Amino acid sequence: MEGNKLFIKTPLLHSKILSDIAESPVYLKLENVQLSNSFKIRGFSRACIERLEKGGCEGFVTFSAGNGGLALAYTCHLLEKPSQIFVPSFASPRMLDKIRSYGAIVHMTSSGHECYTKAVSMTKENPQWALIHPHEDPAVWEGHSEMISEIKADLPEGSVPSCIVASVGGGGLLMGILKGIDANGWQDVPVVAMETIGADNFSKSLAAGKQVLNDPMTSVAKTLGAPYITSHLMDTVKHFNVISSTLPDERAVDACLKFSDDHIFLVEPAAGVSLATVYSKVLSDILENRGFSMKAGPVVIIVCGGNDINAEILLKLAKDFDLTT
């Protein structure tokens, strides 16, 4: 950590294994080793610090299926401020225990949409509590955007990615990536926005030309289960080369298994769906269908991380999908 930042600069790892599969250089931005084990703390911590600097804030509130809630709880633990997290019914007991371990109060709700509406209502009735919106808060986007500057600094000198691959839940990470590539002169770099089928409200929203409510969320990638995509993203993507694509849960889980063997990291299916673009050998077609080439430069995959995974969970998912471990 540096200065008043509550997150670290994460490694950018060249993966020979994935490069061999892709037949092109592949780099992994390892947000899975970030504090709180996901990229989320970048944006949440920045937003909290900004609110505290403005004054009048006693504590923080958010809504989350897991990693965002944990990032806020972790941040508030470091800042010695109270936190309250509204979570949907599909959030795992494992994640709830982790969130509570940092002193946060957890409020269970029936769905992703209800946890959002209750968090908003609570902060309107109690203005001394600040709502940190995972997807709509510009300070959150700014915090996430710094990973692009880190990537640019760590790639071989003069390298420009052929693409950046990242998973999409509610759109906060993607907004940060787009702000980052704009700030670093990479506006022409395509961003492949990956979702699992069943947590694909970005893809559905693009097709509909408006926000689509993703309720119920049916994917095993629970932490992609935001109730909706930020409206800001729907406007912003028009100015960038954003390619939306989806893969089934099975491909995401298979990528998690292979990644654990190849790089000795356990990540959630929410991260696995981005890795699956290379493991399932679909990235080249995704790019070429939009007039881009993987040969134009190195591929950068954001390994967004996640906490809702361990060996037992991954083995059960493998069994559920009849995958070889």
PDB file of C-alpha atoms in Angstrom:
ATOM      1  CA  MET A   1       0.000   0.000   0.000  1.00  0.00           C
ATOM      2  CA  GLU A   2       1.173   3.561  -0.640  1.00  0.00           C
ATOM      3  CA  GLY A   3      -0.015   6.882   0.749  1.00  0.00           C
ATOM      4  CA  ASN A   4      -3.607   6.690   1.906  1.00  0.00           C
ATOM      5  CA  LYS A   5      -4.438   3.834  -0.454  1.00  0.00           C
ATOM      6  CA  LEU A   6      -5.869   0.703   1.119  1.00  0.00           C
ATOM      7  CA  PHE A   7      -5.048  -1.543  -1.834  1.00  0.00           C
ATOM      8  CA  ILE A   8      -1.844  -2.851  -3.386  1.00  0.00           C
ATOM      9  CA  LYS A   9      -0.357  -2.874  -6.855  1.00  0.00           C
ATOM     10  CA  THR A  10      -0.974  -6.434  -8.042  1.00  0.00           C
ATOM     11  CA  PRO A  11       1.377  -8.490 -10.236  1.00  0.00           C
ATOM     12  CA  LEU A  12       1.053  -8.730 -14.008  1.00  0.00           C
ATOM     13  CA  LEU A  13       2.127 -12.303 -14.753  1.00  0.00           C
ATOM     14  CA  HIS A  14       3.118 -13.622 -18.165  1.00  0.00           C
ATOM     15  CA  SER A  15       1.510 -17.053 -18.511  1.00  0.00           C
ATOM     16  CA  LYS A  16       3.482 -19.397 -20.758  1.00  0.00           C
ATOM     17  CA  ILE A  17       0.787 -22.055 -20.469  1.00  0.00           C
ATOM     18  CA  LEU A  18      -2.025 -19.766 -21.609  1.00  0.00           C
ATOM     19  CA  SER A  19       0.255 -18.150 -24.193  1.00  0.00           C
ATOM     20  CA  ASP A  20       0.919 -21.572 -25.706  1.00  0.00           C
ATOM     21  CA  ILE A  21      -2.822 -22.311 -25.855  1.00  0.00           C
ATOM     22  CA  ALA A  22      -3.620 -18.913 -27.370  1.00  0.00           C
ATOM     23  CA  GLU A  23      -0.559 -18.910 -29.653  1.00  0.00           C
ATOM     24  CA  SER A  24      -0.127 -15.311 -28.536  1.00  0.00           C
ATOM     25  CA  PRO A  25       1.352 -13.696 -25.399  1.00  0.00           C
ATOM     26  CA  VAL A  26      -1.092 -13.777 -22.475  1.00  0.00           C
ATOM     27  CA  TYR A  27      -0.661 -11.721 -19.317  1.00  0.00           C
ATOM     28  CA  LEU A  28      -2.683 -12.144 -16.128  1.00  0.00           C
ATOM     29  CA  LYS A  29      -3.523  -9.177 -13.901  1.00  0.00           C
ATOM     30  CA  LEU A  30      -3.691 -11.002 -10.578  1.00  0.00           C
ATOM     31  CA  GLU A  31      -6.398  -9.183  -8.662  1.00  0.00           C
ATOM     32  CA  ASN A  32      -6.982 -12.448  -6.801  1.00  0.00           C
ATOM     33  CA  VAL A  33      -3.967 -11.537  -4.634  1.00  0.00           C
ATOM     34  CA  GLN A  34      -5.351  -8.067  -3.909  1.00  0.00           C
ATOM     35  CA  LEU A  35      -6.272  -7.211  -0.324  1.00  0.00           C
ATOM     36  CA  SER A  36      -9.687  -8.823   0.326  1.00  0.00           C
ATOM     37  CA  ASN A  37      -8.784 -11.212  -2.544  1.00  0.00           C
ATOM     38  CA  SER A  38     -10.564  -9.289  -5.290  1.00  0.00           C
ATOM     39  CA  PHE A  39     -10.299  -6.040  -7.235  1.00  0.00           C
ATOM     40  CA  LYS A  40     -13.286  -4.647  -5.319  1.00  0.00           C
ATOM     41  CA  ILE A  41     -11.239  -3.032  -2.563  1.00  0.00           C
ATOM     42  CA  ARG A  42      -9.676  -0.643  -5.091  1.00  0.00           C
ATOM     43  CA  GLY A  43     -12.917   1.195  -5.693  1.00  0.00           C
ATOM     44  CA  PHE A  44     -14.612   0.684  -2.339  1.00  0.00           C
ATOM     45  CA  SER A  45     -11.656   1.994  -0.335  1.00  0.00           C
ATOM     46  CA  ARG A  46     -11.265   5.045  -2.561  1.00  0.00           C
ATOM     47  CA  ALA A  47     -14.974   5.859  -2.248  1.00  0.00           C
ATOM     48  CA  CYS A  48     -14.919   5.482   1.547  1.00  0.00           C
ATOM     49  CA  ILE A  49     -11.858   7.703   1.962  1.00  0.00           C
ATOM     50  CA  GLU A  50     -13.426  10.400  -0.237  1.00  0.00           C
ATOM     51  CA  ARG A  51     -16.644  10.341   1.823  1.00  0.00           C
ATOM     52  CA  LEU A  52     -14.722  10.617   5.083  1.00  0.00           C
ATOM     53  CA  GLU A  53     -12.739  13.577   3.757  1.00  0.00           C
ATOM     54  CA  LYS A  54     -16.017  15.374   3.017  1.00  0.00           C
ATOM     55  CA  GLY A  55     -17.196  14.768   6.601  1.00  0.00           C
ATOM     56  CA  GLY A  56     -20.593  13.943   8.093  1.00  0.00           C
ATOM     57  CA  CYS A  57     -20.268  10.192   7.617  1.00  0.00           C
ATOM     58  CA  GLU A  58     -20.534   7.781  10.546  1.00  0.00           C
ATOM     59  CA  GLY A  59     -20.481   4.483   8.658  1.00  0.00           C
ATOM     60  CA  PHE A  60     -20.901   2.786   5.289  1.00  0.00           C
ATOM     61  CA  VAL A  61     -23.530   0.650   3.566  1.00  0.00           C
ATOM     62  CA  THR A  62     -23.520  -1.420   0.396  1.00  0.00           C
ATOM     63  CA  PHE A  63     -25.395  -4.280  -1.257  1.00  0.00           C
ATOM     64  CA  SER A  64     -23.533  -7.304  -2.535  1.00  0.00           C
ATOM     65  CA  ALA A  65     -23.617 -11.016  -3.237  1.00  0.00           C
ATOM     66  CA  GLY A  66     -20.210 -11.352  -1.636  1.00  0.00           C
ATOM     67  CA  ASN A  67     -16.956  -9.769  -2.768  1.00  0.00           C
ATOM     68  CA  GLY A  68     -18.157  -6.172  -2.711  1.00  0.00           C
ATOM     69  CA  GLY A  69     -19.552  -6.657   0.760  1.00  0.00           C
ATOM     70  CA  LEU A  70     -16.306  -8.198   1.921  1.00  0.00           C
ATOM     71  CA  ALA A  71     -14.300  -5.345   0.385  1.00  0.00           C
ATOM     72  CA  LEU A  72     -16.413  -2.782   2.227  1.00  0.00           C
ATOM     73  CA  ALA A  73     -16.234  -4.703   5.511  1.00  0.00           C
ATOM     74  CA  TYR A  74     -12.442  -5.026   5.139  1.00  0.00           C
ATOM     75  CA  THR A  75     -12.086  -1.329   4.297  1.00  0.00           C
ATOM     76  CA  CYS A  76     -14.217  -0.256   7.256  1.00  0.00           C
ATOM     77  CA  HIS A  77     -12.216  -2.547   9.536  1.00  0.00           C
ATOM     78  CA  LEU A  78      -9.030  -0.745   8.458  1.00  0.00           C
ATOM     79  CA  LEU A  79     -10.678   2.670   8.800  1.00  0.00           C
ATOM     80  CA  GLU A  80     -12.258   1.731  12.146  1.00  0.00           C
ATOM     81  CA  LYS A  81     -15.735   2.598  10.862  1.00  0.00           C
ATOM     82  CA  PRO A  82     -18.939   0.506  11.094  1.00  0.00           C
ATOM     83  CA  SER A  83     -20.410  -1.164   8.006  1.00  0.00           C
ATOM     84  CA  GLN A  84     -23.722  -2.721   7.019  1.00  0.00           C
ATOM     85  CA  ILE A  85     -24.105  -5.062   4.057  1.00  0.00           C
ATOM     86  CA  PHE A  86     -27.402  -6.035   2.389  1.00  0.00           C
ATOM     87  CA  VAL A  87     -27.086  -9.439   0.717  1.00  0.00           C
ATOM     88  CA  PRO A  88     -29.407 -11.538  -1.496  1.00  0.00           C
ATOM     89  CA  SER A  89     -30.691 -14.961  -0.516  1.00  0.00           C
ATOM     90  CA  PHE A  90     -28.317 -16.724  -2.933  1.00  0.00           C
ATOM     91  CA  ALA A  91     -25.215 -15.387  -1.134  1.00  0.00           C
ATOM     92  CA  SER A  92     -23.287 -18.303   0.357  1.00  0.00           C
ATOM     93  CA  PRO A  93     -22.957 -18.891   4.118  1.00  0.00           C
ATOM     94  CA  ARG A  94     -19.185 -18.931   3.591  1.00  0.00           C
ATOM     95  CA  MET A  95     -19.254 -15.362   2.262  1.00  0.00           C
ATOM     96  CA  LEU A  96     -21.564 -14.184   5.039  1.00  0.00           C
ATOM     97  CA  ASP A  97     -19.180 -15.558   7.664  1.00  0.00           C
ATOM     98  CA  LYS A  98     -16.234 -13.781   6.036  1.00  0.00           C
ATOM     99  CA  ILE A  99     -18.098 -10.476   5.884  1.00  0.00           C
ATOM    100  CA  ARG A 100     -19.145 -10.743   9.528  1.00  0.00           C
ATOM    101  CA  SER A 101     -15.568 -11.573  10.551  1.00  0.00           C
ATOM    102  CA  TYR A 102     -14.640  -7.926   9.867  1.00  0.00           C
ATOM    103  CA  GLY A 103     -17.400  -6.654  12.130  1.00  0.00           C
ATOM    104  CA  ALA A 104     -20.000  -5.848   9.478  1.00  0.00           C
ATOM    105  CA  ILE A 105     -23.732  -6.158  10.138  1.00  0.00           C
ATOM    106  CA  VAL A 106     -25.319  -8.386   7.480  1.00  0.00           C
ATOM    107  CA  HIS A 107     -28.950  -7.952   6.377  1.00  0.00           C
ATOM    108  CA  MET A 108     -30.468 -10.860   4.431  1.00  0.00           C
ATOM    109  CA  THR A 109     -32.951 -10.076   1.641  1.00  0.00           C
ATOM    110  CA  SER A 110     -34.933 -12.214  -0.778  1.00  0.00           C
ATOM    111  CA  SER A 111     -33.236 -11.176  -4.031  1.00  0.00           C
ATOM    112  CA  GLY A 112     -30.545  -9.094  -5.663  1.00  0.00           C
ATOM    113  CA  HIS A 113     -33.032  -6.353  -6.446  1.00  0.00           C
ATOM    114  CA  GLU A 114     -34.400  -6.232  -2.908  1.00  0.00           C
ATOM    115  CA  CYS A 115     -30.957  -5.929  -1.321  1.00  0.00           C
ATOM    116  CA  TYR A 116     -30.368  -2.881  -3.528  1.00  0.00           C
ATOM    117  CA  THR A 117     -33.690  -1.200  -2.695  1.00  0.00           C
ATOM    118  CA  LYS A 118     -33.308  -1.831   1.037  1.00  0.00           C
ATOM    119  CA  ALA A 119     -29.762  -0.446   1.099  1.00  0.00           C
ATOM    120  CA  VAL A 120     -30.923   2.704  -0.686  1.00  0.00           C
ATOM    121  CA  SER A 121     -33.917   3.074   1.636  1.00  0.00           C
ATOM    122  CA  MET A 122     -31.789   2.607   4.761  1.00  0.00           C
ATOM    123  CA  THR A 123     -29.326   5.346   3.784  1.00  0.00           C
ATOM    124  CA  LYS A 124     -32.092   7.762   2.805  1.00  0.00           C
ATOM    125  CA  GLU A 125     -33.650   7.333   6.250  1.00  0.00           C
ATOM    126  CA  ASN A 126     -30.227   7.519   7.942  1.00  0.00           C
ATOM    127  CA  PRO A 127     -28.129  10.081   6.033  1.00  0.00           C
ATOM    128  CA  GLN A 128     -25.219   9.710   8.443  1.00  0.00           C
ATOM    129  CA  TRP A 129     -24.647   6.325   6.773  1.00  0.00           C
ATOM    130  CA  ALA A 130     -23.058   6.625   3.322  1.00  0.00           C
ATOM    131  CA  LEU A 131     -24.105   4.264   0.540  1.00  0.00           C
ATOM    132  CA  ILE A 132     -21.170   2.945  -1.492  1.00  0.00           C
ATOM    133  CA  HIS A 133     -22.785   1.833  -4.726  1.00  0.00           C
ATOM    134  CA  PRO A 134     -20.724  -0.965  -6.328  1.00  0.00           C
ATOM    135  CA  HIS A 135     -21.572   0.078  -9.886  1.00  0.00           C
ATOM    136  CA  GLU A 136     -22.822   3.688  -9.955  1.00  0.00           C
ATOM    137  CA  ASP A 137     -20.233   5.510  -7.818  1.00  0.00           C
ATOM    138  CA  PRO A 138     -17.619   7.471  -9.850  1.00  0.00           C
ATOM    139  CA  ALA A 139     -15.118   7.133  -6.989  1.00  0.00           C
ATOM    140  CA  VAL A 140     -15.439   3.347  -7.268  1.00  0.00           C
ATOM    141  CA  TRP A 141     -14.728   3.519 -11.003  1.00  0.00           C
ATOM    142  CA  GLU A 142     -11.681   5.715 -10.389  1.00  0.00           C
ATOM    143  CA  GLY A 143     -10.311   3.258  -7.859  1.00  0.00           C
ATOM    144  CA  HIS A 144     -10.714   0.359 -10.276  1.00  0.00           C
ATOM    145  CA  SER A 145      -9.217   2.347 -13.167  1.00  0.00           C
ATOM    146  CA  GLU A 146      -5.755   2.414 -11.608  1.00  0.00           C
ATOM    147  CA  MET A 147      -5.177  -1.224 -12.573  1.00  0.00           C
ATOM    148  CA  ILE A 148      -4.922  -0.129 -16.224  1.00  0.00           C
ATOM    149  CA  SER A 149      -2.090   2.282 -15.408  1.00  0.00           C
ATOM    150  CA  GLU A 150      -0.380  -0.569 -13.561  1.00  0.00           C
ATOM    151  CA  ILE A 151      -0.821  -2.879 -16.560  1.00  0.00           C
ATOM    152  CA  LYS A 152       0.644  -0.286 -18.930  1.00  0.00           C
ATOM    153  CA  ALA A 153       3.650   0.196 -16.647  1.00  0.00           C
ATOM    154  CA  ASP A 154       4.315  -3.542 -16.359  1.00  0.00           C
ATOM    155  CA  LEU A 155       3.870  -4.672 -19.974  1.00  0.00           C
ATOM    156  CA  PRO A 156       7.003  -4.752 -22.149  1.00  0.00           C
ATOM    157  CA  GLU A 157       7.861  -1.193 -23.168  1.00  0.00           C
ATOM    158  CA  GLY A 158       5.734   0.023 -26.055  1.00  0.00           C
ATOM    159  CA  SER A 159       3.311  -2.898 -25.904  1.00  0.00           C
ATOM    160  CA  VAL A 160      -0.382  -2.235 -26.455  1.00  0.00           C
ATOM    161  CA  PRO A 161      -2.798  -5.096 -25.684  1.00  0.00           C
ATOM    162  CA  SER A 162      -4.663  -6.780 -28.498  1.00  0.00           C
ATOM    163  CA  CYS A 163      -7.506  -6.939 -25.975  1.00  0.00           C
ATOM    164  CA  ILE A 164      -8.345  -6.792 -22.291  1.00  0.00           C
ATOM    165  CA  VAL A 165     -10.627  -9.562 -21.036  1.00  0.00           C
ATOM    166  CA  ALA A 166     -12.698  -9.000 -17.904  1.00  0.00           C
ATOM    167  CA  SER A 167     -15.801 -10.412 -16.235  1.00  0.00           C
ATOM    168  CA  VAL A 168     -18.933  -8.284 -15.854  1.00  0.00           C
ATOM    169  CA  GLY A 169     -21.372  -8.266 -12.949  1.00  0.00           C
ATOM    170  CA  GLY A 170     -22.969  -4.880 -12.368  1.00  0.00           C
ATOM    171  CA  GLY A 171     -20.504  -2.982 -14.524  1.00  0.00           C
ATOM    172  CA  GLY A 172     -18.344  -1.232 -11.922  1.00  0.00           C
ATOM    173  CA  LEU A 173     -15.144  -2.989 -12.998  1.00  0.00           C
ATOM    174  CA  LEU A 174     -15.875  -2.421 -16.678  1.00  0.00           C
ATOM    175  CA  MET A 175     -16.515   1.283 -16.049  1.00  0.00           C
ATOM    176  CA  GLY A 176     -13.156   1.441 -14.273  1.00  0.00           C
ATOM    177  CA  ILE A 177     -11.386  -0.337 -17.128  1.00  0.00           C
ATOM    178  CA  LEU A 178     -12.892   2.042 -19.695  1.00  0.00           C
ATOM    179  CA  LYS A 179     -11.848   5.069 -17.636  1.00  0.00           C
ATOM    180  CA  GLY A 180      -8.382   3.551 -17.334  1.00  0.00           C
ATOM    181  CA  ILE A 181      -7.883   2.863 -21.029  1.00  0.00           C
ATOM    182  CA  ASP A 182      -9.152   6.349 -21.838  1.00  0.00           C
ATOM    183  CA  ALA A 183      -6.662   7.911 -19.410  1.00  0.00           C
ATOM    184  CA  ASN A 184      -3.795   5.859 -20.845  1.00  0.00           C
ATOM    185  CA  GLY A 185      -4.438   6.476 -24.537  1.00  0.00           C
ATOM    186  CA  TRP A 186      -5.703   2.957 -25.202  1.00  0.00           C
ATOM    187  CA  GLN A 187      -9.155   3.984 -26.421  1.00  0.00           C
ATOM    188  CA  ASP A 188      -8.906   1.666 -29.443  1.00  0.00           C
ATOM    189  CA  VAL A 189      -8.072  -1.451 -27.406  1.00  0.00           C
ATOM    190  CA  PRO A 190     -11.047  -3.846 -27.453  1.00  0.00           C
ATOM    191  CA  VAL A 191     -12.415  -4.937 -24.095  1.00  0.00           C
ATOM    192  CA  VAL A 192     -13.998  -8.399 -24.054  1.00  0.00           C
ATOM    193  CA  ALA A 193     -16.731  -8.328 -21.410  1.00  0.00           C
ATOM    194  CA  MET A 194     -17.449 -11.876 -20.265  1.00  0.00           C
ATOM    195  CA  GLU A 195     -20.484 -13.248 -18.438  1.00  0.00           C
ATOM    196  CA  THR A 196     -21.793 -16.678 -17.575  1.00  0.00           C
ATOM    197  CA  ILE A 197     -25.173 -17.646 -18.960  1.00  0.00           C
ATOM    198  CA  GLY A 198     -27.640 -17.009 -16.157  1.00  0.00           C
ATOM    199  CA  ALA A 199     -25.690 -13.963 -14.947  1.00  0.00           C
ATOM    200  CA  ASP A 200     -25.690 -12.251 -18.339  1.00  0.00           C
ATOM    201  CA  ASN A 201     -27.650  -9.065 -17.790  1.00  0.00           C
ATOM    202  CA  PHE A 202     -25.058  -6.955 -19.647  1.00  0.00           C
ATOM    203  CA  SER A 203     -25.470  -9.053 -22.775  1.00  0.00           C
ATOM    204  CA  LYS A 204     -29.253  -8.968 -22.418  1.00  0.00           C
ATOM    205  CA  SER A 205     -29.241  -5.238 -21.716  1.00  0.00           C
ATOM    206  CA  LEU A 206     -27.192  -4.533 -24.846  1.00  0.00           C
ATOM    207  CA  ALA A 207     -29.587  -6.646 -26.910  1.00  0.00           C
ATOM    208  CA  ALA A 208     -32.601  -4.849 -25.441  1.00  0.00           C
ATOM    209  CA  GLY A 209     -31.032  -1.409 -25.655  1.00  0.00           C
ATOM    210  CA  LYS A 210     -31.890  -0.750 -22.009  1.00  0.00           C
ATOM    211  CA  GLN A 211     -31.212  -2.056 -18.512  1.00  0.00           C
ATOM    212  CA  VAL A 212     -32.596  -5.555 -17.950  1.00  0.00           C
ATOM    213  CA  LEU A 213     -33.278  -6.848 -14.443  1.00  0.00           C
ATOM    214  CA  ASN A 214     -31.368 -10.089 -13.790  1.00  0.00           C
ATOM    215  CA  ASP A 215     -33.728 -11.669 -11.288  1.00  0.00           C
ATOM    216  CA  PRO A 216     -33.597 -14.543 -10.582  1.00  0.00           C
ATOM    217  CA  MET A 217     -29.884 -15.142 -11.050  1.00  0.00           C
ATOM    218  CA  THR A 218     -29.354 -18.766 -12.125  1.00  0.00           C
ATOM    219  CA  SER A 219     -25.591 -19.055 -12.729  1.00  0.00           C
ATOM    220  CA  VAL A 220     -23.163 -20.744 -10.336  1.00  0.00           C
ATOM    221  CA  ALA A 221     -21.064 -17.570 -10.684  1.00  0.00           C
ATOM    222  CA  LYS A 222     -22.991 -16.032  -7.798  1.00  0.00           C
ATOM    223  CA  THR A 223     -20.783 -12.997  -7.395  1.00  0.00           C
ATOM    224  CA  LEU A 224     -21.704 -11.875 -10.926  1.00  0.00           C
ATOM    225  CA  GLY A 225     -25.295 -11.705  -9.682  1.00  0.00           C
ATOM    226  CA  ALA A 226     -25.859  -7.941  -9.708  1.00  0.00           C
ATOM    227  CA  PRO A 227     -29.555  -7.138 -10.199  1.00  0.00           C
ATOM    228  CA  TYR A 228     -28.830  -4.794 -13.084  1.00  0.00           C
ATOM    229  CA  ILE A 229     -26.077  -3.126 -15.109  1.00  0.00           C
ATOM    230  CA  THR A 230     -25.286   0.494 -14.332  1.00  0.00           C
ATOM    231  CA  SER A 231     -27.004   2.877 -16.740  1.00  0.00           C
ATOM    232  CA  HIS A 232     -23.723   4.785 -17.078  1.00  0.00           C
ATOM    233  CA  LEU A 233     -22.167   1.725 -18.698  1.00  0.00           C
ATOM    234  CA  MET A 234     -24.928   1.510 -21.282  1.00  0.00           C
ATOM    235  CA  ASP A 235     -24.003   5.036 -22.407  1.00  0.00           C
ATOM    236  CA  THR A 236     -20.226   4.711 -22.015  1.00  0.00           C
ATOM    237  CA  VAL A 237     -19.743   1.545 -24.105  1.00  0.00           C
ATOM    238  CA  LYS A 238     -20.881   3.432 -27.202  1.00  0.00           C
ATOM    239  CA  HIS A 239     -17.558   5.283 -27.179  1.00  0.00           C
ATOM    240  CA  PHE A 240     -15.294   2.223 -26.836  1.00  0.00           C
ATOM    241  CA  ASN A 241     -14.693  -1.155 -28.466  1.00  0.00           C
ATOM    242  CA  VAL A 242     -16.554  -3.292 -25.944  1.00  0.00           C
ATOM    243  CA  ILE A 243     -17.379  -6.842 -27.028  1.00  0.00           C
ATOM    244  CA  SER A 244     -19.961  -8.684 -24.936  1.00  0.00           C
ATOM    245  CA  SER A 245     -19.782 -12.479 -24.876  1.00  0.00           C
ATOM    246  CA  THR A 246     -21.136 -15.307 -22.738  1.00  0.00           C
ATOM    247  CA  LEU A 247     -20.116 -18.851 -21.883  1.00  0.00           C
ATOM    248  CA  PRO A 248     -21.953 -21.574 -19.951  1.00  0.00           C
ATOM    249  CA  ASP A 249     -21.144 -22.233 -16.304  1.00  0.00           C
ATOM    250  CA  GLU A 250     -19.440 -25.488 -17.265  1.00  0.00           C
ATOM    251  CA  ARG A 251     -16.728 -23.647 -19.239  1.00  0.00           C
ATOM    252  CA  ALA A 252     -16.120 -21.232 -16.359  1.00  0.00           C
ATOM    253  CA  VAL A 253     -15.765 -24.067 -13.845  1.00  0.00           C
ATOM    254  CA  ASP A 254     -13.504 -26.023 -16.194  1.00  0.00           C
ATOM    255  CA  ALA A 255     -11.254 -22.962 -16.499  1.00  0.00           C
ATOM    256  CA  CYS A 256     -11.094 -22.681 -12.698  1.00  0.00           C
ATOM    257  CA  LEU A 257      -9.968 -26.307 -12.491  1.00  0.00           C
ATOM    258  CA  LYS A 258      -7.292 -25.882 -15.151  1.00  0.00           C
ATOM    259  CA  PHE A 259      -6.108 -22.595 -13.647  1.00  0.00           C
ATOM    260  CA  SER A 260      -5.702 -24.243 -10.246  1.00  0.00           C
ATOM    261  CA  ASP A 261      -3.489 -26.895 -11.852  1.00  0.00           C
ATOM    262  CA  ASP A 262      -1.533 -24.522 -14.081  1.00  0.00           C
ATOM    263  CA  HIS A 263      -1.001 -21.570 -11.735  1.00  0.00           C
ATOM    264  CA  ILE A 264      -1.859 -22.969  -8.278  1.00  0.00           C
ATOM    265  CA  PHE A 265      -4.561 -20.351  -7.671  1.00  0.00           C
ATOM    266  CA  LEU A 266      -8.172 -20.995  -6.676  1.00  0.00           C
ATOM    267  CA  VAL A 267     -10.575 -18.497  -8.246  1.00  0.00           C
ATOM    268  CA  GLU A 268     -14.345 -18.318  -8.515  1.00  0.00           C
ATOM    269  CA  PRO A 269     -16.311 -19.102 -11.698  1.00  0.00           C
ATOM    270  CA  ALA A 270     -16.838 -15.327 -11.892  1.00  0.00           C
ATOM    271  CA  ALA A 271     -13.121 -15.085 -12.705  1.00  0.00           C
ATOM    272  CA  GLY A 272     -13.060 -18.414 -14.516  1.00  0.00           C
ATOM    273  CA  VAL A 273     -15.336 -17.202 -17.301  1.00  0.00           C
ATOM    274  CA  SER A 274     -12.650 -14.733 -18.444  1.00  0.00           C
ATOM    275  CA  LEU A 275      -9.929 -17.379 -18.261  1.00  0.00           C
ATOM    276  CA  ALA A 276     -12.218 -19.693 -20.233  1.00  0.00           C
ATOM    277  CA  THR A 277     -11.870 -17.493 -23.304  1.00  0.00           C
ATOM    278  CA  VAL A 278      -8.359 -18.909 -23.685  1.00  0.00           C
ATOM    279  CA  TYR A 279      -8.819 -22.358 -22.144  1.00  0.00           C
ATOM    280  CA  SER A 280     -11.860 -22.982 -24.374  1.00  0.00           C
ATOM    281  CA  LYS A 281     -10.083 -21.424 -27.380  1.00  0.00           C
ATOM    282  CA  VAL A 282     -12.869 -18.959 -28.203  1.00  0.00           C
ATOM    283  CA  LEU A 283     -11.090 -15.625 -27.778  1.00  0.00           C
ATOM    284  CA  SER A 284      -9.718 -15.471 -31.313  1.00  0.00           C
ATOM    285  CA  ASP A 285     -13.196 -15.940 -32.803  1.00  0.00           C
ATOM    286  CA  ILE A 286     -14.753 -13.425 -30.386  1.00  0.00           C
ATOM    287  CA  LEU A 287     -12.267 -10.806 -31.569  1.00  0.00           C
ATOM    288  CA  GLU A 288     -12.296 -11.681 -35.263  1.00  0.00           C
ATOM    289  CA  ASN A 289     -16.098 -11.511 -35.389  1.00  0.00           C
ATOM    290  CA  ARG A 290     -15.727  -7.823 -34.543  1.00  0.00           C
ATOM    291  CA  GLY A 291     -12.796  -7.162 -36.858  1.00  0.00           C
ATOM    292  CA  PHE A 292      -9.980  -7.446 -34.296  1.00  0.00           C
ATOM    293  CA  SER A 293      -7.018  -9.822 -34.073  1.00  0.00           C
ATOM    294  CA  MET A 294      -5.374 -11.503 -31.112  1.00  0.00           C
ATOM    295  CA  LYS A 295      -2.081 -11.144 -32.994  1.00  0.00           C
ATOM    296  CA  ALA A 296      -2.156  -7.338 -32.665  1.00  0.00           C
ATOM    297  CA  GLY A 297      -0.522  -7.470 -29.235  1.00  0.00           C
ATOM    298  CA  PRO A 298      -0.524  -9.293 -25.913  1.00  0.00           C
ATOM    299  CA  VAL A 299      -3.776 -10.489 -24.375  1.00  0.00           C
ATOM    300  CA  VAL A 300      -4.434  -9.181 -20.857  1.00  0.00           C
ATOM    301  CA  ILE A 301      -6.893 -11.073 -18.656  1.00  0.00           C
ATOM    302  CA  ILE A 302      -8.140  -9.489 -15.446  1.00  0.00           C
ATOM    303  CA  VAL A 303      -8.209 -12.309 -12.878  1.00  0.00           C
ATOM    304  CA  CYS A 304     -10.802 -10.561 -10.732  1.00  0.00           C
ATOM    305  CA  GLY A 305     -10.401 -13.044  -7.871  1.00  0.00           C
ATOM    306  CA  GLY A 306     -13.114 -13.816  -5.378  1.00  0.00           C
ATOM    307  CA  ASN A 307     -13.608 -15.417  -2.000  1.00  0.00           C
ATOM    308  CA  ASP A 308     -16.489 -17.809  -2.558  1.00  0.00           C
ATOM    309  CA  ILE A 309     -14.244 -20.733  -3.465  1.00  0.00           C
ATOM    310  CA  ASN A 310     -12.144 -23.430  -1.839  1.00  0.00           C
ATOM    311  CA  ALA A 311     -11.024 -26.912  -2.841  1.00  0.00           C
ATOM    312  CA  GLU A 312     -14.245 -28.514  -1.606  1.00  0.00           C
ATOM    313  CA  ILE A 313     -16.470 -26.067  -3.506  1.00  0.00           C
ATOM    314  CA  LEU A 314     -14.465 -26.424  -6.720  1.00  0.00           C
ATOM    315  CA  LEU A 315     -14.489 -30.224  -6.550  1.00  0.00           C
ATOM    316  CA  LYS A 316     -18.256 -30.219  -6.007  1.00  0.00           C
ATOM    317  CA  LEU A 317     -18.750 -27.933  -8.998  1.00  0.00           C
ATOM    318  CA  ALA A 318     -16.536 -30.222 -11.074  1.00  0.00           C
ATOM    319  CA  LYS A 319     -18.649 -33.199 -10.035  1.00  0.00           C
ATOM    320  CA  ASP A 320     -21.890 -31.341 -10.787  1.00  0.00           C
ATOM    321  CA  PHE A 321     -20.697 -30.675 -14.341  1.00  0.00           C
ATOM    322  CA  ASP A 322     -19.048 -34.091 -14.731  1.00  0.00           C
ATOM    323  CA  LEU A 323     -15.633 -32.523 -15.272  1.00  0.00           C
ATOM    324  CA  THR A 324     -12.365 -34.400 -14.821  1.00  0.00           C
ATOM    325  CA  THR A 325     -10.207 -33.172 -11.916  1.00  0.00           C
TER     326      THR A 325
END
